[in-house]
């Protein structure tokens, strides 16, 4: 069994992907070819924003967004400690300080009620993460941000396709940033990412920063990076968007089914098991289907033995990573994140998971909890 099965999806989309790639090979505009603008239009319409800027990865999009907001040395950016390294890393790479705020235990996303206490005169932005495919609580976050005049960047690397109170991830704050890493809900066959905004000036700035800060050929009013998405990846993503609605629906269905089967199958196990909680007015794309268990090493070993691939997202919260040790926030600083990091384990999840495969995974999890 694959943790994420990309081959079945390729077989479904082969005619479209192959034809689109062949067209790129024919026209030869590998950098900023016509597929890039075509994809940007499709993605902006899907997310519900005026502008989309396709870029080289979900890491570079965070960097570009913060560069566009002028974030640099001495500044502080508020974010979650329970995320992939890139979120904190890009803040620090710009010379700014990631200021961590603990998460809501139910969603694993930054707790809006704790943000205000972390704001200082140096705070320049709030960068919530929409972890595992469910959006952070943007009404709460935007309220605090507006009260303090702060911009909000959604790190939506895992949540493209999710909805929050009827609106789509990436359209919930000033800037949305997503990733097209192959295993993401919308994945390329290499690195990729995209930025979303309704702000015309910011969109122009981010598009320029993506290409070395260039406003016209070989004229550079500001610093930028080589942050372009290539035309091959854009072609692949255009093909994948043909079935994305269908895949998002499958993810929602499979996530709910996992939770039902686990609740039923493991009811008598006696050991702690927590399935994902999705807010009533939100949908998750289940970039990861992540449960919490009591004795994770034993469960991991038992699932490995049963041939079930698992992963831990993420075993060490960012404030405890050696690279952020200088931040001075040691063990115990963010107890909700630390407790989650000790217990979470992700199960195989992708839109082509069969009922039989799900039953096999659930039986193995329940057996592991009983042993
Ligand atoms: C929350 C989060 N932020 C940022 C990134 C970085 O995205 P990429 O791998 O496309 O650079 C990821 C990717 O794993 C992620 O999960």
CSV table of C-alpha atoms and ligand atoms in Angstrom, one decimal:
chain,number,residue,atom,x,y,z
A,1,UNK,CA,0.0,0.0,0.0
A,2,UNK,CA,1.3,3.5,-0.8
A,3,UNK,CA,1.1,6.3,1.7
A,4,UNK,CA,0.2,8.6,-1.2
A,5,UNK,CA,-0.6,6.9,-4.6
A,6,UNK,CA,0.2,9.2,-7.5
A,7,UNK,CA,0.3,6.4,-10.1
A,8,UNK,CA,-3.5,5.8,-10.1
A,9,UNK,CA,-4.1,9.5,-10.6
A,10,UNK,CA,-1.6,9.6,-13.5
A,11,UNK,CA,-3.3,6.7,-15.2
A,12,UNK,CA,-6.6,8.6,-15.0
A,13,UNK,CA,-5.1,11.8,-16.4
A,14,UNK,CA,-2.5,10.3,-18.8
A,15,UNK,CA,-4.1,11.5,-22.0
A,16,UNK,CA,-4.5,15.1,-20.8
A,17,UNK,CA,-1.1,15.2,-19.1
A,18,UNK,CA,0.8,13.7,-22.0
A,19,UNK,CA,-0.9,15.9,-24.6
A,20,UNK,CA,-0.3,19.1,-22.5
A,21,UNK,CA,3.4,18.1,-21.9
A,22,UNK,CA,3.8,17.4,-25.6
A,23,UNK,CA,2.6,20.9,-26.4
A,24,UNK,CA,5.2,22.4,-24.1
A,25,UNK,CA,7.9,20.4,-25.8
A,26,UNK,CA,6.7,21.6,-29.2
A,27,UNK,CA,6.5,25.4,-28.4
A,28,UNK,CA,9.6,25.3,-26.3
A,29,UNK,CA,8.8,28.2,-23.9
A,30,UNK,CA,9.9,26.3,-20.8
A,31,UNK,CA,10.2,29.4,-18.7
A,32,UNK,CA,7.1,31.5,-18.3
A,33,UNK,CA,5.4,29.8,-21.3
A,34,UNK,CA,1.7,30.3,-21.9
A,35,UNK,CA,0.6,27.5,-19.5
A,36,UNK,CA,1.8,29.6,-16.6
A,37,UNK,CA,-0.7,32.5,-17.2
A,38,UNK,CA,-3.4,30.0,-18.1
A,39,UNK,CA,-2.9,28.2,-14.8
A,40,UNK,CA,-2.9,31.5,-12.9
A,41,UNK,CA,-6.3,32.3,-14.3
A,42,UNK,CA,-7.7,28.9,-13.5
A,43,UNK,CA,-6.4,29.0,-9.9
A,44,UNK,CA,-7.5,32.5,-9.2
A,45,UNK,CA,-11.0,31.6,-10.4
A,46,UNK,CA,-11.0,28.5,-8.3
A,47,UNK,CA,-9.7,30.2,-5.1
A,48,UNK,CA,-11.9,33.2,-5.6
A,49,UNK,CA,-9.2,35.9,-5.7
A,50,UNK,CA,-8.5,38.6,-8.3
A,51,UNK,CA,-4.9,37.6,-8.7
A,52,UNK,CA,-2.8,34.5,-8.7
A,53,UNK,CA,1.0,34.4,-9.1
A,54,UNK,CA,2.4,30.9,-9.8
A,55,UNK,CA,5.8,30.3,-8.3
A,56,UNK,CA,8.6,27.8,-7.8
A,57,UNK,CA,7.6,26.3,-4.4
A,58,UNK,CA,5.5,26.8,-1.3
A,59,UNK,CA,8.6,27.8,0.4
A,60,UNK,CA,9.5,30.5,-2.1
A,61,UNK,CA,5.9,31.8,-2.0
A,62,UNK,CA,6.2,32.5,1.7
A,63,UNK,CA,9.5,34.3,1.0
A,64,UNK,CA,8.0,36.3,-1.8
A,65,UNK,CA,4.9,37.3,0.2
A,66,UNK,CA,7.0,38.6,3.1
A,67,UNK,CA,9.5,40.4,0.8
A,68,UNK,CA,6.5,42.1,-0.8
A,69,UNK,CA,5.4,43.3,2.6
A,70,UNK,CA,8.9,44.6,3.3
A,71,UNK,CA,9.6,42.3,6.2
A,72,UNK,CA,13.2,42.1,7.2
A,73,UNK,CA,15.8,42.4,10.0
A,74,UNK,CA,14.4,43.3,13.4
A,75,UNK,CA,10.8,42.5,12.5
A,76,UNK,CA,8.6,39.9,14.1
A,77,UNK,CA,6.2,37.6,12.4
A,78,UNK,CA,3.6,35.6,14.5
A,79,UNK,CA,3.1,32.0,13.4
A,80,UNK,CA,2.4,28.5,14.6
A,81,UNK,CA,5.2,26.3,16.1
A,82,UNK,CA,3.3,23.2,14.9
A,83,UNK,CA,4.2,23.2,11.2
A,84,UNK,CA,6.7,22.3,8.6
A,85,UNK,CA,10.1,24.0,9.0
A,86,UNK,CA,9.6,26.3,5.9
A,87,UNK,CA,7.1,28.5,7.7
A,88,UNK,CA,9.5,29.6,10.4
A,89,UNK,CA,12.5,29.2,8.2
A,90,UNK,CA,11.5,31.8,5.7
A,91,UNK,CA,10.7,34.4,8.4
A,92,UNK,CA,14.2,33.8,9.9
A,93,UNK,CA,15.9,33.8,6.5
A,94,UNK,CA,14.7,37.4,6.0
A,95,UNK,CA,16.4,38.3,9.3
A,96,UNK,CA,13.0,38.6,11.1
A,97,UNK,CA,12.0,36.7,14.2
A,98,UNK,CA,9.4,34.0,14.2
A,99,UNK,CA,7.2,34.6,17.3
A,100,UNK,CA,5.4,31.4,18.0
A,101,UNK,CA,1.8,31.2,19.4
A,102,UNK,CA,0.4,27.9,20.6
A,103,UNK,CA,-2.3,26.0,18.7
A,104,UNK,CA,-5.9,25.1,19.2
A,105,UNK,CA,-5.8,21.4,20.3
A,106,UNK,CA,-8.8,20.5,18.1
A,107,UNK,CA,-7.6,21.9,14.8
A,108,UNK,CA,-3.8,22.0,15.3
A,109,UNK,CA,-4.0,25.6,13.9
A,110,UNK,CA,-2.9,28.8,15.7
A,111,UNK,CA,-5.3,29.7,18.5
A,112,UNK,CA,-6.6,33.2,17.7
A,113,UNK,CA,-7.3,33.9,21.4
A,114,UNK,CA,-3.5,33.7,22.1
A,115,UNK,CA,-2.3,36.0,19.3
A,116,UNK,CA,-2.9,39.4,20.9
A,117,UNK,CA,-0.6,38.7,23.8
A,118,UNK,CA,2.3,38.0,21.3
A,119,UNK,CA,1.9,41.3,19.4
A,120,UNK,CA,4.7,43.8,20.1
A,121,UNK,CA,5.7,47.1,18.4
A,122,UNK,CA,8.0,45.0,16.1
A,123,UNK,CA,5.2,42.7,14.8
A,124,UNK,CA,4.9,43.1,11.1
A,125,UNK,CA,2.6,40.2,10.1
A,126,UNK,CA,0.6,37.2,11.2
A,127,UNK,CA,1.3,34.0,9.3
A,128,UNK,CA,-1.2,31.2,10.3
A,129,UNK,CA,-0.8,27.7,8.8
A,130,UNK,CA,-3.8,25.7,7.7
A,131,UNK,CA,-2.5,22.4,8.8
A,132,UNK,CA,-3.5,18.9,7.5
A,133,UNK,CA,-6.0,20.5,5.1
A,134,UNK,CA,-8.2,22.4,7.4
A,135,UNK,CA,-8.1,26.2,7.4
A,136,UNK,CA,-7.1,28.1,10.5
A,137,UNK,CA,-9.8,30.2,12.2
A,138,UNK,CA,-9.5,33.2,9.9
A,139,UNK,CA,-12.4,35.2,11.4
A,140,UNK,CA,-10.7,35.2,14.7
A,141,UNK,CA,-7.2,35.9,13.2
A,142,UNK,CA,-8.3,38.7,10.9
A,143,UNK,CA,-10.2,40.4,13.8
A,144,UNK,CA,-7.0,40.6,15.9
A,145,UNK,CA,-4.9,41.6,12.8
A,146,UNK,CA,-7.3,44.4,11.8
A,147,UNK,CA,-7.4,45.7,15.3
A,148,UNK,CA,-3.6,46.1,15.1
A,149,UNK,CA,-3.3,47.0,11.4
A,150,UNK,CA,-1.3,43.8,10.6
A,151,UNK,CA,-1.3,41.9,7.3
A,152,UNK,CA,-2.2,38.2,7.4
A,153,UNK,CA,-0.5,35.6,5.1
A,154,UNK,CA,-2.1,32.2,5.1
A,155,UNK,CA,0.4,29.3,4.8
A,156,UNK,CA,-2.0,27.2,2.8
A,157,UNK,CA,0.6,24.7,1.6
A,158,UNK,CA,-1.7,21.9,2.8
A,159,UNK,CA,-5.1,23.3,2.4
A,160,UNK,CA,-5.7,24.3,-1.2
A,161,UNK,CA,-9.3,23.3,-2.0
A,162,UNK,CA,-10.5,23.5,1.6
A,163,UNK,CA,-13.3,25.8,2.6
A,164,UNK,CA,-13.8,28.1,5.6
A,165,UNK,CA,-17.3,29.4,6.1
A,166,UNK,CA,-18.1,29.2,2.4
A,167,UNK,CA,-14.9,30.7,1.2
A,168,UNK,CA,-11.9,28.9,-0.2
A,169,UNK,CA,-8.4,28.6,1.4
A,170,UNK,CA,-6.0,31.2,-0.1
A,171,UNK,CA,-8.8,33.8,-0.3
A,172,UNK,CA,-9.2,34.2,3.5
A,173,UNK,CA,-6.6,37.0,4.2
A,174,UNK,CA,-4.5,39.6,2.4
A,175,UNK,CA,-2.2,36.9,0.9
A,176,UNK,CA,-2.6,33.1,0.5
A,177,UNK,CA,0.4,30.9,-0.2
A,178,UNK,CA,0.2,27.3,-1.4
A,179,UNK,CA,2.5,24.5,-2.4
A,180,UNK,CA,2.3,22.1,-5.4
A,181,UNK,CA,4.8,19.6,-3.9
A,182,UNK,CA,3.8,16.3,-5.6
A,183,UNK,CA,2.1,14.9,-2.5
A,184,UNK,CA,0.0,17.9,-1.8
A,185,UNK,CA,-3.7,17.9,-2.6
A,186,UNK,CA,-2.9,19.7,-5.8
A,187,UNK,CA,0.5,18.4,-6.7
A,188,UNK,CA,2.9,18.9,-9.6
A,189,UNK,CA,5.6,16.5,-10.8
A,190,UNK,CA,8.2,18.6,-9.2
A,191,UNK,CA,8.3,21.7,-7.0
A,192,UNK,CA,5.7,24.5,-7.4
A,193,UNK,CA,3.6,26.9,-5.5
A,194,UNK,CA,1.3,29.9,-5.9
A,195,UNK,CA,0.3,33.2,-4.3
A,196,UNK,CA,-3.2,34.7,-4.1
A,197,UNK,CA,-4.4,38.2,-3.3
A,198,UNK,CA,-7.1,40.7,-4.2
A,199,UNK,CA,-4.6,43.6,-3.8
A,200,UNK,CA,-3.5,44.8,-7.2
A,201,UNK,CA,-0.3,46.6,-6.0
A,202,UNK,CA,0.8,43.5,-3.9
A,203,UNK,CA,0.1,41.2,-6.9
A,204,UNK,CA,2.4,43.3,-9.1
A,205,UNK,CA,5.1,43.4,-6.5
A,206,UNK,CA,5.0,39.7,-5.9
A,207,UNK,CA,5.1,39.0,-9.6
A,208,UNK,CA,8.2,41.2,-9.9
A,209,UNK,CA,9.9,39.7,-6.9
A,210,UNK,CA,9.3,36.3,-8.5
A,211,UNK,CA,11.5,37.4,-11.4
A,212,UNK,CA,14.5,39.0,-9.7
A,213,UNK,CA,12.6,42.1,-8.7
A,214,UNK,CA,12.4,43.1,-12.4
A,215,UNK,CA,9.6,45.5,-13.5
A,216,UNK,CA,10.7,45.4,-17.2
A,217,UNK,CA,13.5,43.4,-18.9
A,218,UNK,CA,16.8,43.9,-17.1
A,219,UNK,CA,15.5,46.8,-15.0
A,220,UNK,CA,15.5,46.0,-11.2
A,221,UNK,CA,14.0,48.5,-8.8
A,222,UNK,CA,14.1,46.0,-5.9
A,223,UNK,CA,15.7,42.6,-4.9
A,224,UNK,CA,13.8,39.5,-5.9
A,225,UNK,CA,14.5,35.8,-6.4
A,226,UNK,CA,14.3,33.2,-9.2
A,227,UNK,CA,10.9,32.1,-8.1
A,228,UNK,CA,9.2,31.1,-11.3
A,229,UNK,CA,7.0,28.0,-11.9
A,230,UNK,CA,8.1,26.2,-15.1
A,231,UNK,CA,5.7,25.6,-18.0
A,232,UNK,CA,5.9,21.8,-17.7
A,233,UNK,CA,4.6,22.0,-14.1
A,234,UNK,CA,1.9,24.4,-15.1
A,235,UNK,CA,0.8,22.1,-17.9
A,236,UNK,CA,0.6,19.2,-15.4
A,237,UNK,CA,-1.3,21.3,-12.9
A,238,UNK,CA,-3.8,22.4,-15.6
A,239,UNK,CA,-4.5,18.7,-16.3
A,240,UNK,CA,-4.9,18.0,-12.6
A,241,UNK,CA,-7.4,20.9,-12.2
A,242,UNK,CA,-9.7,19.0,-14.6
A,243,UNK,CA,-10.4,16.5,-11.8
A,244,UNK,CA,-9.6,18.5,-8.7
A,245,UNK,CA,-13.2,19.0,-7.6
A,246,UNK,CA,-13.8,15.3,-7.8
A,247,UNK,CA,-10.6,14.6,-5.9
A,248,UNK,CA,-11.5,17.1,-3.2
A,249,UNK,CA,-14.9,15.5,-2.7
A,250,UNK,CA,-13.2,12.0,-2.5
A,251,UNK,CA,-10.8,13.3,0.1
A,252,UNK,CA,-13.7,14.6,2.2
A,253,UNK,CA,-15.6,11.4,1.9
A,254,UNK,CA,-12.6,9.2,2.7
A,255,UNK,CA,-11.7,11.3,5.7
A,256,UNK,CA,-15.2,11.0,7.1
A,257,UNK,CA,-15.2,7.3,6.5
A,258,UNK,CA,-11.8,6.8,8.2
A,259,UNK,CA,-13.2,8.5,11.3
A,260,UNK,CA,-16.4,6.4,11.3
A,261,UNK,CA,-14.5,3.1,10.8
A,262,UNK,CA,-12.0,4.0,13.5
A,263,UNK,CA,-14.7,5.0,16.0
A,264,UNK,CA,-16.5,1.8,15.4
A,265,UNK,CA,-13.6,-0.6,15.1
A,266,UNK,CA,-11.5,0.7,18.0
A,267,UNK,CA,-14.3,1.4,20.4
A,268,UNK,CA,-13.4,-1.3,22.9
A,269,UNK,CA,-9.6,-0.9,22.7
A,270,UNK,CA,-9.3,1.1,25.9
A,271,UNK,CA,-6.3,3.0,24.6
A,272,UNK,CA,-6.5,6.7,23.6
A,273,UNK,CA,-7.4,7.4,20.0
A,274,UNK,CA,-8.3,10.8,18.6
A,275,UNK,CA,-9.6,11.2,15.0
A,276,UNK,CA,-9.5,14.6,13.3
A,277,UNK,CA,-12.0,17.3,14.3
A,278,UNK,CA,-13.4,19.4,11.4
A,279,UNK,CA,-15.4,22.5,12.3
A,280,UNK,CA,-19.0,22.5,11.2
A,281,UNK,CA,-18.7,25.4,8.8
A,282,UNK,CA,-15.4,24.1,7.3
A,283,UNK,CA,-14.2,21.4,5.0
A,284,UNK,CA,-10.9,19.7,5.1
A,285,UNK,CA,-8.9,18.4,2.1
A,286,UNK,CA,-7.1,16.0,4.4
A,287,UNK,CA,-3.7,16.7,3.0
A,288,UNK,CA,-2.9,14.3,5.9
A,289,UNK,CA,-5.4,12.1,7.7
A,290,UNK,CA,-3.8,12.4,11.2
A,291,UNK,CA,-4.9,10.7,14.4
A,292,UNK,CA,-3.5,11.0,17.9
A,293,UNK,CA,-2.5,7.9,19.8
A,294,UNK,CA,-1.1,7.3,23.3
A,295,UNK,CA,1.9,5.1,22.7
A,296,UNK,CA,3.0,6.2,19.2
A,297,UNK,CA,6.2,4.3,18.9
A,298,UNK,CA,4.3,1.0,19.6
A,299,UNK,CA,1.6,1.9,17.1
A,300,UNK,CA,4.1,2.9,14.5
A,301,UNK,CA,6.0,-0.4,14.9
A,302,UNK,CA,2.8,-2.4,14.8
A,303,UNK,CA,1.6,-0.7,11.6
A,304,UNK,CA,5.0,-1.1,10.0
A,305,UNK,CA,4.8,-4.8,10.8
A,306,UNK,CA,1.4,-5.0,9.1
A,307,UNK,CA,2.7,-3.3,6.0
A,308,UNK,CA,0.9,0.0,6.5
A,309,UNK,CA,3.0,3.1,5.7
A,310,UNK,CA,2.7,6.0,8.2
A,311,UNK,CA,4.4,9.3,8.8
A,312,UNK,CA,4.6,11.8,11.6
A,313,UNK,CA,3.7,15.4,10.8
A,314,UNK,CA,5.6,16.8,12.8
A,315,UNK,CA,7.6,15.2,15.6
A,316,UNK,CA,9.4,18.3,16.8
A,317,UNK,CA,7.7,21.7,17.0
A,318,UNK,CA,9.6,24.6,15.5
A,319,UNK,CA,10.5,26.2,18.9
A,320,UNK,CA,12.4,23.0,19.8
A,321,UNK,CA,14.3,22.7,16.6
A,322,UNK,CA,18.0,23.3,17.1
A,323,UNK,CA,18.0,26.1,14.5
A,324,UNK,CA,15.5,28.1,16.6
A,325,UNK,CA,17.1,27.4,20.0
A,326,UNK,CA,18.3,31.0,20.2
A,327,UNK,CA,14.7,32.0,20.4
A,328,UNK,CA,14.9,30.9,24.0
A,329,UNK,CA,11.5,29.1,24.0
A,330,UNK,CA,12.4,25.7,25.5
A,331,UNK,CA,10.3,22.6,26.3
A,332,UNK,CA,7.1,23.5,28.0
A,333,UNK,CA,6.7,26.9,26.2
A,334,UNK,CA,3.9,25.7,23.9
A,335,UNK,CA,2.3,22.7,25.6
A,336,UNK,CA,-0.5,22.1,23.2
A,337,UNK,CA,1.9,21.9,20.2
A,338,UNK,CA,4.3,19.7,22.2
A,339,UNK,CA,1.6,17.3,23.2
A,340,UNK,CA,0.4,17.0,19.6
A,341,UNK,CA,3.9,16.5,18.3
A,342,UNK,CA,4.3,13.5,20.7
A,343,UNK,CA,1.1,11.8,19.7
A,344,UNK,CA,0.2,12.5,16.0
A,345,UNK,CA,0.5,9.9,13.3
A,346,UNK,CA,-0.7,10.2,9.7
A,347,UNK,CA,-2.3,7.3,7.9
A,348,UNK,CA,-2.3,6.6,4.1
A,349,UNK,CA,-4.5,9.2,2.4
A,350,UNK,CA,-5.2,10.1,-1.2
A,351,UNK,CA,-8.3,10.4,-3.4
A,352,UNK,CA,-7.8,6.9,-4.9
A,353,UNK,CA,-7.7,4.9,-1.6
A,354,UNK,CA,-10.1,2.0,-1.9
A,355,UNK,CA,-12.7,0.9,0.7
A,356,UNK,CA,-10.7,-2.3,1.1
A,357,UNK,CA,-7.5,-0.4,1.7
A,358,UNK,CA,-9.2,1.8,4.3
A,359,UNK,CA,-10.6,-1.3,6.1
A,360,UNK,CA,-7.1,-2.9,6.2
A,361,UNK,CA,-5.6,0.3,7.7
A,362,UNK,CA,-8.3,0.6,10.3
A,363,UNK,CA,-8.1,-3.0,11.3
A,364,UNK,CA,-4.3,-2.6,11.7
A,365,UNK,CA,-4.7,0.6,13.8
A,366,UNK,CA,-7.3,-1.0,16.0
A,367,UNK,CA,-5.1,-4.1,16.5
A,368,UNK,CA,-2.2,-1.9,17.3
A,369,UNK,CA,-4.2,-0.1,20.0
A,370,UNK,CA,-5.3,-3.4,21.5
A,371,UNK,CA,-1.9,-5.0,21.7
B,1,LIG,C1,2.9,24.1,6.1
B,1,LIG,C2,3.9,24.1,4.9
B,1,LIG,N1,4.4,25.2,4.6
B,1,LIG,C3,5.3,25.3,3.6
B,1,LIG,C4,5.7,24.2,2.9
B,1,LIG,C5,6.7,24.3,1.8
B,1,LIG,O1,6.2,24.0,0.5
B,1,LIG,P1,7.2,23.4,-0.6
B,1,LIG,O2,7.7,22.1,-0.2
B,1,LIG,O3,6.5,23.5,-1.9
B,1,LIG,O4,8.4,24.4,-0.6
B,1,LIG,C6,5.1,23.0,3.2
B,1,LIG,C7,5.4,21.8,2.4
B,1,LIG,O5,5.6,20.7,2.9
B,1,LIG,C8,4.2,22.9,4.2
B,1,LIG,O6,3.6,21.7,4.6
